[in-house]
Coordinates of C-alpha atoms in Angstrom, one line a residue:
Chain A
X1 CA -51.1 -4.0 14.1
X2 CA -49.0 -3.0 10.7
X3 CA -46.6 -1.1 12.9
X4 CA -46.6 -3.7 15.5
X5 CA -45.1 -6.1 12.2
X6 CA -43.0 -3.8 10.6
X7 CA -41.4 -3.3 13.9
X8 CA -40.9 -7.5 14.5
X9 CA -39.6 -7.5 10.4
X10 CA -37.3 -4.4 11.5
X11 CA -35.6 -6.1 15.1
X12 CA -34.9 -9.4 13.1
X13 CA -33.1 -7.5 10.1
X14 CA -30.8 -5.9 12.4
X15 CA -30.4 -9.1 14.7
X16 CA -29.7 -11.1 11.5
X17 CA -27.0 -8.6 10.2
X18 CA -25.2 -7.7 13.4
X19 CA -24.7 -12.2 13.6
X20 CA -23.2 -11.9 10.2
X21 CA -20.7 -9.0 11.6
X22 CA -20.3 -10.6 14.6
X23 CA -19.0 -14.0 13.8
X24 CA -15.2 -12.4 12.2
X25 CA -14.4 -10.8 15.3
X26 CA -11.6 -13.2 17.4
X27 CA -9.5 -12.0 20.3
X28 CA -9.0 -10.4 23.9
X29 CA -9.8 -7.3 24.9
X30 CA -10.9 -5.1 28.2
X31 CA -13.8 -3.0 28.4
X32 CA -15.7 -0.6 31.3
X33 CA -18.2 -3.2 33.0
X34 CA -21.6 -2.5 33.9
X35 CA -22.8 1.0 33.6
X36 CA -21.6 3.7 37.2
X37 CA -23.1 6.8 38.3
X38 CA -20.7 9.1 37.3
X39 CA -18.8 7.4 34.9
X40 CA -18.6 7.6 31.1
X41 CA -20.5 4.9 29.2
X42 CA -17.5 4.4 27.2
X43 CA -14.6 4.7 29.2
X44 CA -13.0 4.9 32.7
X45 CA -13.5 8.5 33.0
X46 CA -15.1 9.4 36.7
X47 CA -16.4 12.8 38.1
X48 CA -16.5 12.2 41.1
X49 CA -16.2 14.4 44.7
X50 CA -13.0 14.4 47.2
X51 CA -12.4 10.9 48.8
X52 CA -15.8 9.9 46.9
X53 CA -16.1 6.6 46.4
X54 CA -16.7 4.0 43.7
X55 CA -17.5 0.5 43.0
X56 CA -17.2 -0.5 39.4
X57 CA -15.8 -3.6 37.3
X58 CA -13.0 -4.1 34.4
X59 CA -14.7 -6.7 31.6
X60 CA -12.0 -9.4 30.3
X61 CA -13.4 -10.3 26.7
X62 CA -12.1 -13.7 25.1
X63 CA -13.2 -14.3 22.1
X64 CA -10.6 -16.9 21.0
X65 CA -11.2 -20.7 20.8
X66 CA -8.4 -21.2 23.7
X67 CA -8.6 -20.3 27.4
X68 CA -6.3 -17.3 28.2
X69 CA -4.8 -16.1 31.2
X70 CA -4.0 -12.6 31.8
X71 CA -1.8 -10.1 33.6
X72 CA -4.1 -7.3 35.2
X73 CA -2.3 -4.1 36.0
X74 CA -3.1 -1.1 37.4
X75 CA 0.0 1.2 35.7
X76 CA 1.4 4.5 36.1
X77 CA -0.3 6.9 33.4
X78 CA 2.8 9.1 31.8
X79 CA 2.9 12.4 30.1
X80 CA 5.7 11.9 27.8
X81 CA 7.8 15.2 26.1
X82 CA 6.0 15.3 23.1
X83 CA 2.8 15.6 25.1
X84 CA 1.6 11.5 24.5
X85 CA 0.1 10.1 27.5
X86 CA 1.4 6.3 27.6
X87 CA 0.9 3.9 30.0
X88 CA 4.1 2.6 31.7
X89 CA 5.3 -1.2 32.5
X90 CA 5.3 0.2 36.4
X91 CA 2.5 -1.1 38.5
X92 CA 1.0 2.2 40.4
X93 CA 0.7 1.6 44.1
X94 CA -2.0 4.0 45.6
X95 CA -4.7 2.9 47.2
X96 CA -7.2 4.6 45.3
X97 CA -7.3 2.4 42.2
X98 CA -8.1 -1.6 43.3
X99 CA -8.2 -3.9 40.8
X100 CA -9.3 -7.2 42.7
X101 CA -7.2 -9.9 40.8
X102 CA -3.7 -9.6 39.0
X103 CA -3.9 -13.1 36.7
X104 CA -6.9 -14.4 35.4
X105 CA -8.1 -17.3 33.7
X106 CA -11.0 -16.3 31.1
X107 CA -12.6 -19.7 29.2
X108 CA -12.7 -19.3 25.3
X109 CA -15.4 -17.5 24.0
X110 CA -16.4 -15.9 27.6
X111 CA -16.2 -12.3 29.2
X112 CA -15.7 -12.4 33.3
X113 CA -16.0 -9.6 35.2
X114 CA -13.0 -8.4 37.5
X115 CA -14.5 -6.0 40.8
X116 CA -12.4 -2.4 40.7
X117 CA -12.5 0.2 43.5
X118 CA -12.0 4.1 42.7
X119 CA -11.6 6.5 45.2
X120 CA -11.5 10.3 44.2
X121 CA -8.2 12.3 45.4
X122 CA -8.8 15.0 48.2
X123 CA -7.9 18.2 46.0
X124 CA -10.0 17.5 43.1
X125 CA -7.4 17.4 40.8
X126 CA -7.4 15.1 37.7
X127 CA -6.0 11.9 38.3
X128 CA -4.4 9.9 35.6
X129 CA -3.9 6.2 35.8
X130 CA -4.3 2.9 33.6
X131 CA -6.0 -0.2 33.3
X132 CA -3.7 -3.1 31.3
X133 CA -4.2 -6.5 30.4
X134 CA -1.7 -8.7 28.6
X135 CA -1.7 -12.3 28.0
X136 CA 0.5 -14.2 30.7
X137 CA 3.8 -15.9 28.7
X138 CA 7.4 -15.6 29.1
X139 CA 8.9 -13.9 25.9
X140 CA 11.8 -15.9 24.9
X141 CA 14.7 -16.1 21.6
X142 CA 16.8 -14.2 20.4
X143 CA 16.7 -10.2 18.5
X144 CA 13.7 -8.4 19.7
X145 CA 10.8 -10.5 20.9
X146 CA 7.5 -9.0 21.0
X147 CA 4.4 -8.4 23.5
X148 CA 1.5 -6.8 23.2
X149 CA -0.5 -5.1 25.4
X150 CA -3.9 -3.7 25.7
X151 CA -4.4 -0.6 28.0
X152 CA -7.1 1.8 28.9
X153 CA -6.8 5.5 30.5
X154 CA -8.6 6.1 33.6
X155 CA -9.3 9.4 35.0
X156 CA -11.0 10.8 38.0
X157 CA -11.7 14.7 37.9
X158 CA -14.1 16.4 40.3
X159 CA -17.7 17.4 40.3
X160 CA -19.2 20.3 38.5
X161 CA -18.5 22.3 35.5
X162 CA -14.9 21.7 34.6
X163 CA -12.5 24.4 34.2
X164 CA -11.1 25.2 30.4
X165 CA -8.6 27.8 29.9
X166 CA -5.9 27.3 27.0
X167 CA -3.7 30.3 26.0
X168 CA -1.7 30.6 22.3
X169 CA 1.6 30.9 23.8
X170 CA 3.4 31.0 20.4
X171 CA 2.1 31.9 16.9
X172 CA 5.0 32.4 14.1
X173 CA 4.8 32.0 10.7
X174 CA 8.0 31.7 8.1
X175 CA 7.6 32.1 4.3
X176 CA 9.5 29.2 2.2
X177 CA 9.5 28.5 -1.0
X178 CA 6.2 27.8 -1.6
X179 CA 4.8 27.3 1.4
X180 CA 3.9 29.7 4.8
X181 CA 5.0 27.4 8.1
X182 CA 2.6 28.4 11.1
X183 CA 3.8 27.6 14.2
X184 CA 1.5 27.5 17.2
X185 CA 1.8 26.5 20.6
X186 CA -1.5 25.9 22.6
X187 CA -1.0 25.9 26.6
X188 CA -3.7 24.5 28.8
X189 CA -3.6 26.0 31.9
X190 CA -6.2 24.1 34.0
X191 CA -5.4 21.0 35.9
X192 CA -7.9 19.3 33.9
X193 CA -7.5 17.4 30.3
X194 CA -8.7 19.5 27.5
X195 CA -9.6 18.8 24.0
X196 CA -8.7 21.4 21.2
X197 CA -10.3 21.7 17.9
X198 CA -10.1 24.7 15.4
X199 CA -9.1 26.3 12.5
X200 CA -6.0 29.0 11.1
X201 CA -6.6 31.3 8.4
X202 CA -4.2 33.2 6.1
X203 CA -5.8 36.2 4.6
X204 CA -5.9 39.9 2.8
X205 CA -7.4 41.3 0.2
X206 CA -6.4 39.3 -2.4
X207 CA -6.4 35.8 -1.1
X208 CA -8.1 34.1 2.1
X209 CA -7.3 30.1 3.0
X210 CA -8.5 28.8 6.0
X211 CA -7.8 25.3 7.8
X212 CA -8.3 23.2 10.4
X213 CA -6.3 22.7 12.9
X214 CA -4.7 19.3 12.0
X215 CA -6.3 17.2 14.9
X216 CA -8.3 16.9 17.9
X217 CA -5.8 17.1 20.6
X218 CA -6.2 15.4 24.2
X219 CA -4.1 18.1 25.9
X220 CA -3.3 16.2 29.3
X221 CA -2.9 19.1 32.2
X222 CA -0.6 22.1 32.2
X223 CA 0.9 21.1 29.0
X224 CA 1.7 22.9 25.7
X225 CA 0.7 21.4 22.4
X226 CA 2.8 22.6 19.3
X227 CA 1.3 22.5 16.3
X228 CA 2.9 23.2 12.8
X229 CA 0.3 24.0 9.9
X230 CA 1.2 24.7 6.0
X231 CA -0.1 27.2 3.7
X232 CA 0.0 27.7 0.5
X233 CA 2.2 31.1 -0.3
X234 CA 0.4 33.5 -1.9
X235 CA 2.1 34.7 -5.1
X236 CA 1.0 38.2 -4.4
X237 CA 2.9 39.3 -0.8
X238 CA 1.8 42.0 1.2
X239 CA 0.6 42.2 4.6
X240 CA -1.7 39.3 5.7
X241 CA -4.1 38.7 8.5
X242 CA -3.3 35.0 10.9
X243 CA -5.9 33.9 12.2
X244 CA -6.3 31.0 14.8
X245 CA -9.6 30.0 15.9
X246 CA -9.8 27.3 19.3
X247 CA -12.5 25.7 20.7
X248 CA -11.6 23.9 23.9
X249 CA -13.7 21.5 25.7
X250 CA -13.1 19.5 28.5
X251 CA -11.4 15.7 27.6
X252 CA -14.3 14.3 29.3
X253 CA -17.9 13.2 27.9
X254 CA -20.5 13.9 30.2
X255 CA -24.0 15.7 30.5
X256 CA -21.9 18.1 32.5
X257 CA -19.6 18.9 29.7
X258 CA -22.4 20.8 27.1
X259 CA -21.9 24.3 27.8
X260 CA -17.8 24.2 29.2
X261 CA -16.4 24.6 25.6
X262 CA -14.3 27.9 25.3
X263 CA -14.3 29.9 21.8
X264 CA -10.7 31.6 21.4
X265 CA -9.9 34.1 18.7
X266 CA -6.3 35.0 18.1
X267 CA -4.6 37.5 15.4
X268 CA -1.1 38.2 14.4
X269 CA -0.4 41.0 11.5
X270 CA 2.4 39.5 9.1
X271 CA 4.1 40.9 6.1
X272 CA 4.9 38.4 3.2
X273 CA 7.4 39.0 0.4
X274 CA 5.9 38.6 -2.8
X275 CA 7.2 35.4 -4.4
X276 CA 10.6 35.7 -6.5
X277 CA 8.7 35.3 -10.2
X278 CA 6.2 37.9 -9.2
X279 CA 9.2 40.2 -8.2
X280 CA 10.7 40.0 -11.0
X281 CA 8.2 40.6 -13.0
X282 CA 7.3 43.7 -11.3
X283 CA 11.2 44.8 -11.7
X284 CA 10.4 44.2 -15.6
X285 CA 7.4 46.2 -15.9
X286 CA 8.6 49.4 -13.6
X287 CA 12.1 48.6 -16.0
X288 CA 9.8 48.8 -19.1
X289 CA 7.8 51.7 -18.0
X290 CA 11.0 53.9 -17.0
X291 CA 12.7 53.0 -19.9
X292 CA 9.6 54.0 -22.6
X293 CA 9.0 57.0 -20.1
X294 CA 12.3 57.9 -21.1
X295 CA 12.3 57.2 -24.9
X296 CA 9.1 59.3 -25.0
X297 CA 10.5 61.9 -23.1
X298 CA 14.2 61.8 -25.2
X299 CA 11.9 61.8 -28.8
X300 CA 9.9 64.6 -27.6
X301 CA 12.8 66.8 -26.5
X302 CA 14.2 66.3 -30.0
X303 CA 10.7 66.8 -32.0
X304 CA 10.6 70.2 -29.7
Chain B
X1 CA -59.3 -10.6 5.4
X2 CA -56.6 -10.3 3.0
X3 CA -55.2 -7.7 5.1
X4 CA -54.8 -9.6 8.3
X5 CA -53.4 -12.4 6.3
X6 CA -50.4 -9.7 5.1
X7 CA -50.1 -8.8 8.8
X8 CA -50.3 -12.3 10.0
X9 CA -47.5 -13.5 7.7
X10 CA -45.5 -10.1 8.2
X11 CA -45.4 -11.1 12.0
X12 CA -44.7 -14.6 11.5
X13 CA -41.4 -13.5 9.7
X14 CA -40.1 -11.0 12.1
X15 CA -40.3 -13.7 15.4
X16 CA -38.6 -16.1 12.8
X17 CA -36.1 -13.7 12.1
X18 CA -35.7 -13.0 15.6
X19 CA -35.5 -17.2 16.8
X20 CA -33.1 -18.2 13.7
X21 CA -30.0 -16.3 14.2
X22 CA -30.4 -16.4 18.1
X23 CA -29.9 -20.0 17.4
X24 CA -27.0 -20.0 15.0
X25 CA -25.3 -17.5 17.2
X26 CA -25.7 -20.2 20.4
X27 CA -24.5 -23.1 18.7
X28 CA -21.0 -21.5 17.2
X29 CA -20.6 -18.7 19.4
X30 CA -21.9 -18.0 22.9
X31 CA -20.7 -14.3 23.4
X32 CA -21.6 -13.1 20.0
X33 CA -24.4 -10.7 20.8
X34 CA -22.1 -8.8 23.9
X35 CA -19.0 -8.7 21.4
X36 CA -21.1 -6.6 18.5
X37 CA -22.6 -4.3 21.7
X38 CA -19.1 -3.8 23.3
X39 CA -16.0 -3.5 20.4
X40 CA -13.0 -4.0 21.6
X41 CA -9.7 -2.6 20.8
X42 CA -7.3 -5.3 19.3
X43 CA -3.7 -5.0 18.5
X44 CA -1.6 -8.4 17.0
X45 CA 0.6 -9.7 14.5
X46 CA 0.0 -11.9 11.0
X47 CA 2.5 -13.5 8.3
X48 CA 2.3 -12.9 5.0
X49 CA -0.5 -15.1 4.4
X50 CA -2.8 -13.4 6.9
X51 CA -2.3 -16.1 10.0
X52 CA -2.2 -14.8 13.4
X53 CA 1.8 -15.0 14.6
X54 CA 2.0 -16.3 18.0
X55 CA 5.4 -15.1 18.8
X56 CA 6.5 -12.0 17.1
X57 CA 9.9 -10.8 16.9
X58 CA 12.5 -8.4 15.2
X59 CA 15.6 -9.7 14.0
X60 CA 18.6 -7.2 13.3
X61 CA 21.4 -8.7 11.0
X62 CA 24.0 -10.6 12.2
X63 CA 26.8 -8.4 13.4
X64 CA 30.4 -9.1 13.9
X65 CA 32.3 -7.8 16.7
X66 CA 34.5 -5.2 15.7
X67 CA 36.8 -2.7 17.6
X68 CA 34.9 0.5 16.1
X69 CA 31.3 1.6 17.0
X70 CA 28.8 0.3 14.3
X71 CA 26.1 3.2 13.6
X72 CA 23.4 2.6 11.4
X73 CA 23.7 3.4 7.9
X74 CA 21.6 3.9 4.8
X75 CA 22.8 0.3 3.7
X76 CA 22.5 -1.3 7.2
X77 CA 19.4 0.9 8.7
X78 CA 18.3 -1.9 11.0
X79 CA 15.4 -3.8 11.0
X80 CA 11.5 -2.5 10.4
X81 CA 8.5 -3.3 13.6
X82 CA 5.9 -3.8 10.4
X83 CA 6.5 -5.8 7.4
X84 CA 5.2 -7.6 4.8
X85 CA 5.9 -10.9 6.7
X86 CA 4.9 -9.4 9.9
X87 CA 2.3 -7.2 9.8
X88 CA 1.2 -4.8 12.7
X89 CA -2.7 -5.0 13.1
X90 CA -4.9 -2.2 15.4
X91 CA -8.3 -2.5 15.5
X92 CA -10.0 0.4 17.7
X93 CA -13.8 0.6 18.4
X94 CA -15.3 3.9 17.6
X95 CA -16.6 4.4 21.3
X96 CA -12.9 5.4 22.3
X97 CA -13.6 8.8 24.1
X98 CA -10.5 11.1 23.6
X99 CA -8.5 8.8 20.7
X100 CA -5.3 6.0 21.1
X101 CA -2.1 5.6 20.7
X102 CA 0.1 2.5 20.7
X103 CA 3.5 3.2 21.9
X104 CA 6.6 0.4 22.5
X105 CA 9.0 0.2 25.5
X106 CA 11.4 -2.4 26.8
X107 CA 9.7 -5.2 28.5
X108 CA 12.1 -4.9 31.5
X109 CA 13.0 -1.2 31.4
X110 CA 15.2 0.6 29.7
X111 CA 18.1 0.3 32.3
X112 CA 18.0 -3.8 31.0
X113 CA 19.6 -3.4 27.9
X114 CA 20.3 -6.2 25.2
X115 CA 21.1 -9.4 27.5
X116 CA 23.1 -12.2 25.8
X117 CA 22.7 -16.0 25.9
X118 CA 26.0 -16.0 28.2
X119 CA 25.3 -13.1 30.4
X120 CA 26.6 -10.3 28.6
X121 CA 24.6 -7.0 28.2
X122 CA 24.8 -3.3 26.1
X123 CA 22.7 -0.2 26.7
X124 CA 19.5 0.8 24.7
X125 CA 19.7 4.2 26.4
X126 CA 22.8 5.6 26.5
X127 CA 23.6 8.4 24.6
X128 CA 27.6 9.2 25.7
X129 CA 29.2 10.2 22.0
X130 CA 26.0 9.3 20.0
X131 CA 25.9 5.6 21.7
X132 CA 29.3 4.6 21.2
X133 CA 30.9 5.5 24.7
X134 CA 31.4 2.9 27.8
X135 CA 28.3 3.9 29.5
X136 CA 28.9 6.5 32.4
X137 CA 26.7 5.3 35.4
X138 CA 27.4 1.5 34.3
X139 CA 30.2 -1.0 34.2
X140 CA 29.0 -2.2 31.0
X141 CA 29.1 -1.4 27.3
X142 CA 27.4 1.8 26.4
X143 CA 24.9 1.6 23.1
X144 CA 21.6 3.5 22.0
X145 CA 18.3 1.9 21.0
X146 CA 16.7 5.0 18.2
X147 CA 13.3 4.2 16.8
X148 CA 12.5 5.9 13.7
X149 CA 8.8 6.7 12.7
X150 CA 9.8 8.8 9.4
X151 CA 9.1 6.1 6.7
X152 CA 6.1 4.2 8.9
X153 CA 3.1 3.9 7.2
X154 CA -0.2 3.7 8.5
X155 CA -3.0 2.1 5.9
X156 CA -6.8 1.6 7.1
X157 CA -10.7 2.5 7.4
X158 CA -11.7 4.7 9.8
X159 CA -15.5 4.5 11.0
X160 CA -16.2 8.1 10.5
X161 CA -15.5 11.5 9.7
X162 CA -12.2 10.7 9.7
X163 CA -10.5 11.6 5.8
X164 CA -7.1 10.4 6.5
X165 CA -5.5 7.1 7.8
X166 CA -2.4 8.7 8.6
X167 CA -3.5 11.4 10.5
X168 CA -1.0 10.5 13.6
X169 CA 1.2 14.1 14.4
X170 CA 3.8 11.3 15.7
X171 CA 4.5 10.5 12.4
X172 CA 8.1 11.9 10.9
X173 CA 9.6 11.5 15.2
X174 CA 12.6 10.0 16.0
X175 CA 13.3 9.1 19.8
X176 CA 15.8 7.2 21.4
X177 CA 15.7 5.2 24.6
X178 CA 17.6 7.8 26.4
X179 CA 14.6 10.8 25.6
X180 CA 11.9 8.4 27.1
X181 CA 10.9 5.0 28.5
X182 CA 8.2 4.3 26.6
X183 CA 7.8 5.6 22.8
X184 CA 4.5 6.5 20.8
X185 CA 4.4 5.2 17.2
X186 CA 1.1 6.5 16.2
X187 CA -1.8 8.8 17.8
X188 CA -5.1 9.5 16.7
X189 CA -6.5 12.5 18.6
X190 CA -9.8 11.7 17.0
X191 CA -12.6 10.6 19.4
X192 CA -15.1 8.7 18.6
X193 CA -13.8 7.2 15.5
X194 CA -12.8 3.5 14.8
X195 CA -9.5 2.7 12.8
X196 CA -8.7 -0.5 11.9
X197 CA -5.6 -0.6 9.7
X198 CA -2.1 -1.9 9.6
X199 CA 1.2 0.4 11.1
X200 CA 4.4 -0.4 8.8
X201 CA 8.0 0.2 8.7
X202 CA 8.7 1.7 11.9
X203 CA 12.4 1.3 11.8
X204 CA 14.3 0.0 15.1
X205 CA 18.4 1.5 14.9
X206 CA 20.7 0.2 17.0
X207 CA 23.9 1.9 17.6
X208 CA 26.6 -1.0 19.0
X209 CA 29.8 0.2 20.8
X210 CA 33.3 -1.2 20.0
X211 CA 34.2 -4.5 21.4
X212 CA 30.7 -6.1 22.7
X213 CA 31.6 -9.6 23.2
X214 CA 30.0 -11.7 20.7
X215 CA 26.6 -13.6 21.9
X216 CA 23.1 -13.8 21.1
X217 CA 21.4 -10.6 22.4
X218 CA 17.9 -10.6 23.2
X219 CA 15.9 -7.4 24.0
X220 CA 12.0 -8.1 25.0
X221 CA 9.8 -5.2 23.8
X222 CA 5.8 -4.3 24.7
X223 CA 3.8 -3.0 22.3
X224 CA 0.8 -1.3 24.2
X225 CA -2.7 -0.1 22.6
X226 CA -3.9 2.8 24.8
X227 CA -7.8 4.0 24.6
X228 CA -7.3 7.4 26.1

């Protein structure tokens, strides 16, 4: 009975806080609908079979005080040359993707639920699109008006354990000043999306500094990530051990996914100049010790 | 008996807690329980004083037509997307599976150009001698639109496990209109963490060929908040 009260004191705490949070949110958004077999919770990302089918919906949110109409669009997704995957202002016409209604009217303070048909491509292979939504108004005056625009990736990759295979295509490092530049190029070679995480370490017997790789990378397919990490030059040169570490996993979250992620270890044998100070410092003391060798040597020679 | 008084009371206080803010929540705001279950990712514009901006826009300094290209330059760099009177707001959930990115592009295309009040046009995208050339594959003036993410600054909290707000590799690119259609401004390849922050002084550089007619030039842009 205690537990039974606790647990009635605990649900209206939480219920009570989440109002508070609640009440500061204001505008429009888009979100997945109700939960699909085969689709993330989060996002539009389906595994789904060859020419499988799928019936799902695209949520309009307004949470303004004003009724909004917006501009559905179902838009080519783009892999752009420094490997960003934007949505474009062109409407993608395939019949695979059906988004039942272009302009919509959503009351204030309402969510409505627009129907969307997905059907999976016959090779399996990932398919990129998005989802937009924009409020409908004609931009108008003079210098550079501005529009904004909500989007939302959606993918369709097939059944089964995903494929991940990324390759270091490039690893380079160059001493400056006071700092080691790694270069690194990462090159997925599946058809699928893949995510990246992992570390680089610089290290001998006198020093070791590791770090992680700066990001979590959505690598889209067949593309190669470059990837420029700094290290701190070590005052002592000699030859150092690179080290690059990658985990990659597919770019999708499902049950399936636990278990696909790929370790990588890769290592690269450089030699480091030992920093200008340290050099000459080292010239001093050999300079000293040849120069006292010799005094000793020139005094004994004439106490002999 | 004092016992089941405790529990009594203790029960009595959770169903009120449970009945009081259902009731606020219907009488100010029917949608509040769905919007705290299901963040959405926002992206808009406020004034200095933190009002929402209905109508955003950049505005490059008046030019006068001259008979030499006009470049930018470090005393005429062009106008900032993200300002103290204008500021750039992102708001992203933390259920975003593989990160964002927000990216601009030309409302109507690259190949639209500036468009003036009386019909006259220049290129965003053309790079013939560094923007200044009659553009080759049009009749009209040439021109290059650059946009310059070297002094943009991105300040805000991220939801988790995230130790920097400016963790975007986009950050230091410059790209014209000519490079690509559409350009990124900021990425965050980190998934499942929220951001909600401000982007600033991403800097728009226009390069104008010799002898555009004079007019009032408009260029409509999209600003688009991907959840990859």
């Amino acid at each position: 009975m205690k537990r039974v009260a606790l647990i009635g004191v605990f649900i209206g705490a939480v219920l009570t806080c989440s109002t508070a949070q609640a009440a500061s949110f204001n505008g429009i958004g888009i979100a997945p609908g109700t939960a699909v077999t085969g689709r993330d919770p989060a996002g539009f990302h389906y595994r789904l079979a060859p020419f499988e089918e799928r019936s799902d919906t695209l949520k309009l949110i307004n949470d303004t005080n004003e009724t909004k109409t917006l501009e559905l669009t179902v838009t080519e997704a783009i892999i752009m040359s420094n490997n960003s995957l934007v949505c474009s202002d062109k409407a993608l016409n395939t019949a695979n993707i059906i988004l039942n209604a272009s302009l919509v009217t959503v009351a204030s303070n309402s969510t409505q639920l627009i129907p969307l048909s997905i059907k999976a491509l016959a090779n399996g292979d990932e398919f990129n699109a998005c989802l937009t939504a924009q409020e409908s108004k004609q931009l108008s005056g003079v210098g550079v008006p501005l529009k904004s625009r909500l989007a939302m990736r959606l993918s369709i990759i097939g059944p089964g354990k995903p494929i991940v295979k990324t390759e270091l295509s490039h690893l380079s490092a160059i001493a400056r000043n006071r700092q080691i530049d790694v270069t690194m190029s990462i090159e997925n070679k599946t058809g699928t999306s893949t995510v990246i995480v992992g570390d680089a370490s610089l290290r001998n017997w006198f020093s070791n500094e590791t770090k992680p790789l700066p990001r979590k990378v959505l690598l889209p397919k067949a593309t190669i990530d470059q990837t420029l990490q700094y290290f701190q030059r070590p005052i002592i040169g000699g030859w150092y051990e690179l080290q690059v570490r990658t985990i990659s996993s597919p770019a999708l979250r499902t049950a399936q996914q636990s278990g696909s992620e790929v370790t990588a270890l890769y290592e690269r044998t450089l030699f480091i100049w030992p920093h200008p100070l340290v050099l000459i410092a080292l010239s001093f003391l050999i300079i000293t010790f040849v120069v006292g060798l010799a005094f000793k040597k020139s005094r004994r020679s004439r106490t002999d | 008996m004092k016992k089941s008084i405790m529990t009594g009371l203790a029960l009595i206080f959770g169903v009120v807690s449970l009945v009081i803010p259902t009731a606020h929540a219907e009488s100010t705001n029917v949608g509040l329980y769905q919007y705290m279950e299901d963040p959405i990712a926002k992206i808009f514009f406020t004034n200095s004083q933190g009002q929402l901006i209905d109508n955003p826009q950049i505005q490059f300094p008046m030019k006068t037509t001259r008979y030499q290209c006009q470049r930018p330059t470090a005393d005429d760099p062009g106008p900032d997307l993200g300002n103290q009177y204008q500021k750039l707001h992102i708001s992203v959930p933390d259920r975003v599976v593989n990160g964002w990115n927000v990216s601009i592009a030309p409302t109507n295309g690259t190949e639209a150009g500036w468009v003036g009040e009386s019909g006259n046009t220049f290129a965003i995208n053309d790079p013939t001698d560094g923007g200044c050339g009659r553009s080759s594959d049009r009749s009209g003036f040439g021109g290059l639109l650059t946009i310059d993410t070297s002094e943009m600054t991105a300040s805000g909290e991220c939801s988790t496990g995230c130790t920097s707000s400016a963790d975007s590799p986009i950050k230091g690119n410059t790209h014209n209109f000519y490079q690509l259609q559409d350009i990124s401004l900021y990425r965050s390849d980190m998934p499942h963490v929220g951001w909600d922050g401000t982007l600033d002084s991403v800097r728009l550089k226009q390069t104008i060929p010799a002898a555009v007619p004079a007019d009032s030039y408009s260029l409509p842009m999209t600003l688009t908040l991907t959840e990859l």
